[in-house]
Coordinates of C-alpha atoms in Angstrom, one line a residue:
X255 CA 0.1 -0.1 0.2
X256 CA 1.2 3.4 -1.0
X257 CA 1.3 6.4 1.1
X258 CA -1.5 8.0 -1.1
X259 CA -3.7 4.9 -0.3
X260 CA -2.8 4.6 3.2
X261 CA -4.0 8.4 3.9
X262 CA -6.7 8.1 1.8
X263 CA -5.9 11.6 -0.5
X264 CA -4.2 12.1 -3.6
X265 CA -1.0 13.6 -2.7
X266 CA 0.2 14.4 -6.7
X267 CA -1.4 15.5 -9.7
X268 CA -0.1 13.2 -12.6
X269 CA 0.6 14.2 -16.4
X270 CA 2.3 13.1 -19.4
X271 CA 4.7 15.5 -18.5
X272 CA 5.2 15.1 -15.0
X273 CA 4.0 15.6 -11.7
X274 CA 2.6 18.3 -9.3
X275 CA 2.0 18.4 -5.5
X276 CA -1.3 18.6 -4.4
X277 CA -2.1 21.6 -1.9
X278 CA -2.3 19.1 0.5
X279 CA 1.2 17.5 -0.1
X280 CA 2.3 21.2 -0.4
X281 CA 0.9 21.7 3.4
X282 CA 2.9 18.2 4.9
X283 CA 6.2 18.6 3.0
X284 CA 7.8 20.3 6.1
X285 CA 6.5 17.2 8.3
X286 CA 7.6 14.9 6.2
X287 CA 10.9 16.3 5.7
X288 CA 11.3 16.5 9.6
X289 CA 10.3 12.9 9.7
X290 CA 13.1 12.0 7.0
X291 CA 15.7 13.6 9.1
X292 CA 14.5 11.6 12.4
X293 CA 14.6 8.4 10.4
X294 CA 18.3 9.2 9.7
X295 CA 19.2 9.8 13.0
X296 CA 18.1 6.4 13.8
X297 CA 19.7 4.9 10.8
X298 CA 22.8 7.2 12.2
X299 CA 22.5 5.8 15.8
X300 CA 21.9 2.1 14.6
X301 CA 24.9 2.2 12.1
X302 CA 26.9 3.8 15.3
X303 CA 25.9 1.0 17.5
X304 CA 26.9 -1.9 14.7
X305 CA 30.2 0.3 14.4
X306 CA 29.6 1.0 10.5
X307 CA 30.7 4.9 10.6
X308 CA 34.0 4.0 11.5
X309 CA 35.1 4.9 7.7
X310 CA 33.5 8.5 7.0
X311 CA 34.1 12.1 8.8
X312 CA 32.1 15.6 7.4
X313 CA 33.0 18.4 9.2
X314 CA 31.7 22.4 8.6
X315 CA 34.3 24.7 9.3
X316 CA 33.4 28.3 9.9
X317 CA 35.8 30.4 7.2
X318 CA 37.8 32.0 10.1
X319 CA 38.5 29.0 11.6
X320 CA 39.8 27.1 8.5
X321 CA 43.1 27.8 8.8
X322 CA 43.4 26.8 12.5
X323 CA 41.8 23.2 11.9
X324 CA 43.5 22.4 8.8
X325 CA 47.2 23.5 9.7
X326 CA 47.1 22.3 13.4
X327 CA 44.4 19.1 13.5
X328 CA 44.0 17.6 10.0
X329 CA 47.3 16.6 9.7
X330 CA 47.5 14.4 13.3
X331 CA 44.2 13.2 12.1
X332 CA 45.1 11.7 9.2
X333 CA 48.0 10.2 10.6
X334 CA 46.5 8.4 12.8
X335 CA 43.7 7.3 11.2
X336 CA 44.7 7.1 7.7
X337 CA 41.6 4.8 6.0
X338 CA 39.0 7.4 7.5
X339 CA 37.7 9.2 4.5
X340 CA 37.6 13.4 5.7
X341 CA 35.4 16.1 4.6
X342 CA 36.3 19.6 5.4
X343 CA 33.8 21.7 4.0
X344 CA 34.0 25.9 4.9
X345 CA 30.7 28.6 4.6
X346 CA 28.9 31.0 6.0
X347 CA 27.1 30.2 9.3
X348 CA 23.8 30.4 7.6
X349 CA 25.2 27.7 4.8
X350 CA 26.7 25.5 7.4
X351 CA 23.3 25.6 9.7
X352 CA 21.6 24.4 6.8
X353 CA 23.8 21.5 6.3
X354 CA 24.0 20.2 9.7
X355 CA 20.4 20.4 9.9
X356 CA 20.2 18.6 6.8
X357 CA 22.5 15.9 8.5
X358 CA 25.2 16.5 6.0
X359 CA 27.8 17.1 8.6
X360 CA 29.0 15.1 11.5
X361 CA 29.2 18.5 13.3
X362 CA 30.3 22.3 13.1
X363 CA 33.6 23.7 14.3
X364 CA 33.3 27.6 14.5
X365 CA 33.3 31.1 16.4
X366 CA 29.7 30.6 18.0
X367 CA 28.7 33.6 18.3
X368 CA 26.8 33.5 14.8
X369 CA 25.0 30.4 15.9
X370 CA 24.2 31.4 19.3
X371 CA 20.2 32.2 18.0
X372 CA 20.4 28.6 16.3
X373 CA 17.7 26.3 18.2
X374 CA 18.5 22.5 18.6
X375 CA 22.1 23.2 18.9
X376 CA 24.6 21.9 21.4
X377 CA 27.9 23.7 22.2
X378 CA 31.1 22.6 23.3
X379 CA 33.7 25.2 23.7
X380 CA 37.0 24.7 22.5
X381 CA 38.8 28.1 23.3
X382 CA 38.6 31.6 22.9
X383 CA 40.9 32.8 20.3
X384 CA 42.0 36.5 20.1
X385 CA 42.1 38.3 17.0
X386 CA 44.7 40.5 15.7
X387 CA 45.3 43.3 13.3
X388 CA 48.1 42.4 10.7
X389 CA 50.2 44.4 8.5
X390 CA 53.7 44.1 6.8
X391 CA 56.3 45.8 8.7
X392 CA 56.4 48.8 5.6
X393 CA 53.1 49.4 6.4
X394 CA 52.8 53.4 7.1
X395 CA 50.9 53.4 10.2
X396 CA 54.1 51.8 11.8
X397 CA 55.8 55.2 11.4
X398 CA 53.2 56.4 13.6
X399 CA 53.8 56.9 17.6
X400 CA 50.3 55.4 18.6
X401 CA 48.1 54.0 15.7
X402 CA 44.4 54.8 15.9
X403 CA 41.1 53.2 13.9
X404 CA 41.0 56.5 12.0
X405 CA 44.8 55.7 10.9
X406 CA 43.7 52.5 9.6
X407 CA 40.3 53.2 7.7
X408 CA 42.4 54.8 4.6
X409 CA 43.4 51.3 3.4
X410 CA 41.9 47.9 2.5
X411 CA 40.5 45.6 5.1
X412 CA 41.2 42.2 4.4
X413 CA 39.4 38.6 6.2
X414 CA 38.8 35.3 6.1
X415 CA 35.0 36.1 6.3
X416 CA 32.5 38.5 6.1
X417 CA 31.8 40.8 9.6
X418 CA 28.2 40.2 10.5
X419 CA 26.3 43.7 11.6
X420 CA 26.5 42.4 15.1
X421 CA 30.0 42.2 15.1
X422 CA 31.7 45.0 17.3
X423 CA 34.2 45.9 14.5
X424 CA 31.4 46.2 12.0
X425 CA 29.4 48.6 14.4
X426 CA 32.8 50.7 15.0
X427 CA 33.3 51.1 11.7
X428 CA 29.7 52.3 10.9
X429 CA 30.1 55.0 13.7
X430 CA 33.1 56.2 12.4
X431 CA 32.2 56.5 8.7
X432 CA 28.8 57.0 9.3
X433 CA 28.2 54.7 6.5
X434 CA 27.0 51.0 6.0
X435 CA 30.4 49.5 5.4
X436 CA 30.7 46.2 3.3
X437 CA 33.8 44.5 5.2
X438 CA 36.1 43.3 4.2
X439 CA 37.1 44.5 0.8
X440 CA 39.0 41.4 0.2
X441 CA 37.6 38.3 1.5
X442 CA 39.6 34.4 1.3
X443 CA 39.6 31.8 3.5
X444 CA 43.2 31.0 2.0
X445 CA 45.5 32.8 4.8
X446 CA 48.5 32.1 2.5
X447 CA 46.8 34.2 -0.2
X448 CA 46.0 36.6 2.3
X449 CA 49.7 36.7 3.9
X450 CA 50.9 37.4 0.4
X451 CA 48.5 40.4 0.0
X452 CA 49.5 42.2 3.1
X453 CA 53.1 41.5 2.5
X454 CA 52.7 43.3 -1.2
X455 CA 50.8 45.9 -0.3
X456 CA 48.8 48.7 2.6
X457 CA 46.0 46.1 2.9
X458 CA 45.5 45.3 6.8
X459 CA 44.2 42.0 7.8
X460 CA 42.0 40.8 10.8
X461 CA 42.9 37.0 11.6
X462 CA 43.2 34.7 14.8
X463 CA 46.5 35.5 16.3
X464 CA 48.0 32.1 16.5
X465 CA 47.9 32.0 12.5
X466 CA 50.5 34.5 11.8
X467 CA 52.7 33.6 15.1
X468 CA 55.7 33.0 13.4
X469 CA 55.6 35.7 10.6
X470 CA 55.4 37.9 13.5
X471 CA 58.7 36.2 15.6
X472 CA 60.7 36.6 12.0
X473 CA 59.7 40.1 11.8
X474 CA 57.9 39.7 8.2
X475 CA 54.8 41.1 9.4
X476 CA 53.4 43.4 12.3
X477 CA 51.0 43.0 14.9
X478 CA 48.9 46.4 15.6
X479 CA 48.0 47.0 19.2
X480 CA 44.5 48.0 18.9
X481 CA 41.5 46.4 20.9
X482 CA 37.6 46.2 20.4
X483 CA 35.2 44.7 22.8
X484 CA 34.5 41.0 21.9
X485 CA 37.4 40.6 19.6
X486 CA 37.8 37.2 19.4
X487 CA 36.5 34.0 18.3
X488 CA 34.6 31.6 20.6
X489 CA 36.4 28.4 19.0
X490 CA 33.7 25.8 19.5
X491 CA 32.1 22.5 18.2
X492 CA 28.5 22.8 17.4
X493 CA 26.0 19.9 16.6
X494 CA 22.7 18.7 16.6
X495 CA 21.4 18.2 20.0
X496 CA 19.8 14.8 19.3
X497 CA 21.9 13.4 17.3
X498 CA 24.9 11.2 18.9
X499 CA 28.3 11.5 17.7
X500 CA 29.8 8.7 15.8
X501 CA 33.3 7.3 16.9
X502 CA 35.1 9.1 14.3
X503 CA 33.5 12.7 15.3
X504 CA 34.7 11.8 19.1
X505 CA 38.1 10.9 18.0
X506 CA 38.7 14.2 15.8
X507 CA 37.2 16.2 18.6
X508 CA 39.5 14.7 21.2
X509 CA 42.4 15.8 19.1
X510 CA 40.8 19.5 19.2
X511 CA 40.7 19.3 22.7
X512 CA 43.8 18.3 23.5
X513 CA 45.5 20.5 21.3
X514 CA 43.6 23.6 22.4
X515 CA 44.3 22.6 26.2
X516 CA 48.1 21.9 25.6
X517 CA 48.3 25.3 23.6
X518 CA 46.4 26.8 26.7
X519 CA 49.2 25.4 29.2
X520 CA 51.7 26.5 27.1
X521 CA 50.6 29.8 27.0
X522 CA 50.8 29.6 30.9
X523 CA 54.0 28.7 31.1
X524 CA 55.2 31.2 28.5

């Protein structure tokens, strides 16, 4: 017996050229989609119980966090579990949230601030990571005795992701320029490319502080000492609240926790 027979209603109008959903069908599509998601969760949990999910891991990553995860965590994971198929896909908070809800990701690693209003998620905080303003050593502002935000405004701002309207920096620039800003003027999640732009121009970059520690120590780049409220990424693991972690998710997240815990320990010792 098909679904139409079971419900006693017509779900699709059938024509030689194809089918068209009836008004009733359109009215229940959202409910049907939720049922399919719940069925997928049941299959997901059953596969975990049977040990069938050890070979694949799908992770969504915020653009500002991609470098941290791919440079520091992914190599360790691949070395430890070389037979696991790993997909790391970056995107905007809206894109990643939708794909998480559609069960395309096991979890997301990103700054939690952009996901604070998303329902039916659980969050495991990894670390608060400070953001820095980075310029090349020959940048004109380095010749000033004190650098202010106004001093930076004439130069292009570049970054890994677009600043949301709720971001403190966005609000600051809106106040300073008396207009709606479009930030950054260059957006690219490849930090190597961003570094090359900074080295070859007077652009300035907002980036997680750990990304360019080596270049700053080697005097290739300079960190400008400016601060703004909440200028940091609250790096977190974001998951669906009712979805159980797979064994490979546990192992990847454990590597993240171990890395950032050791990093915190090293900062205290230093």
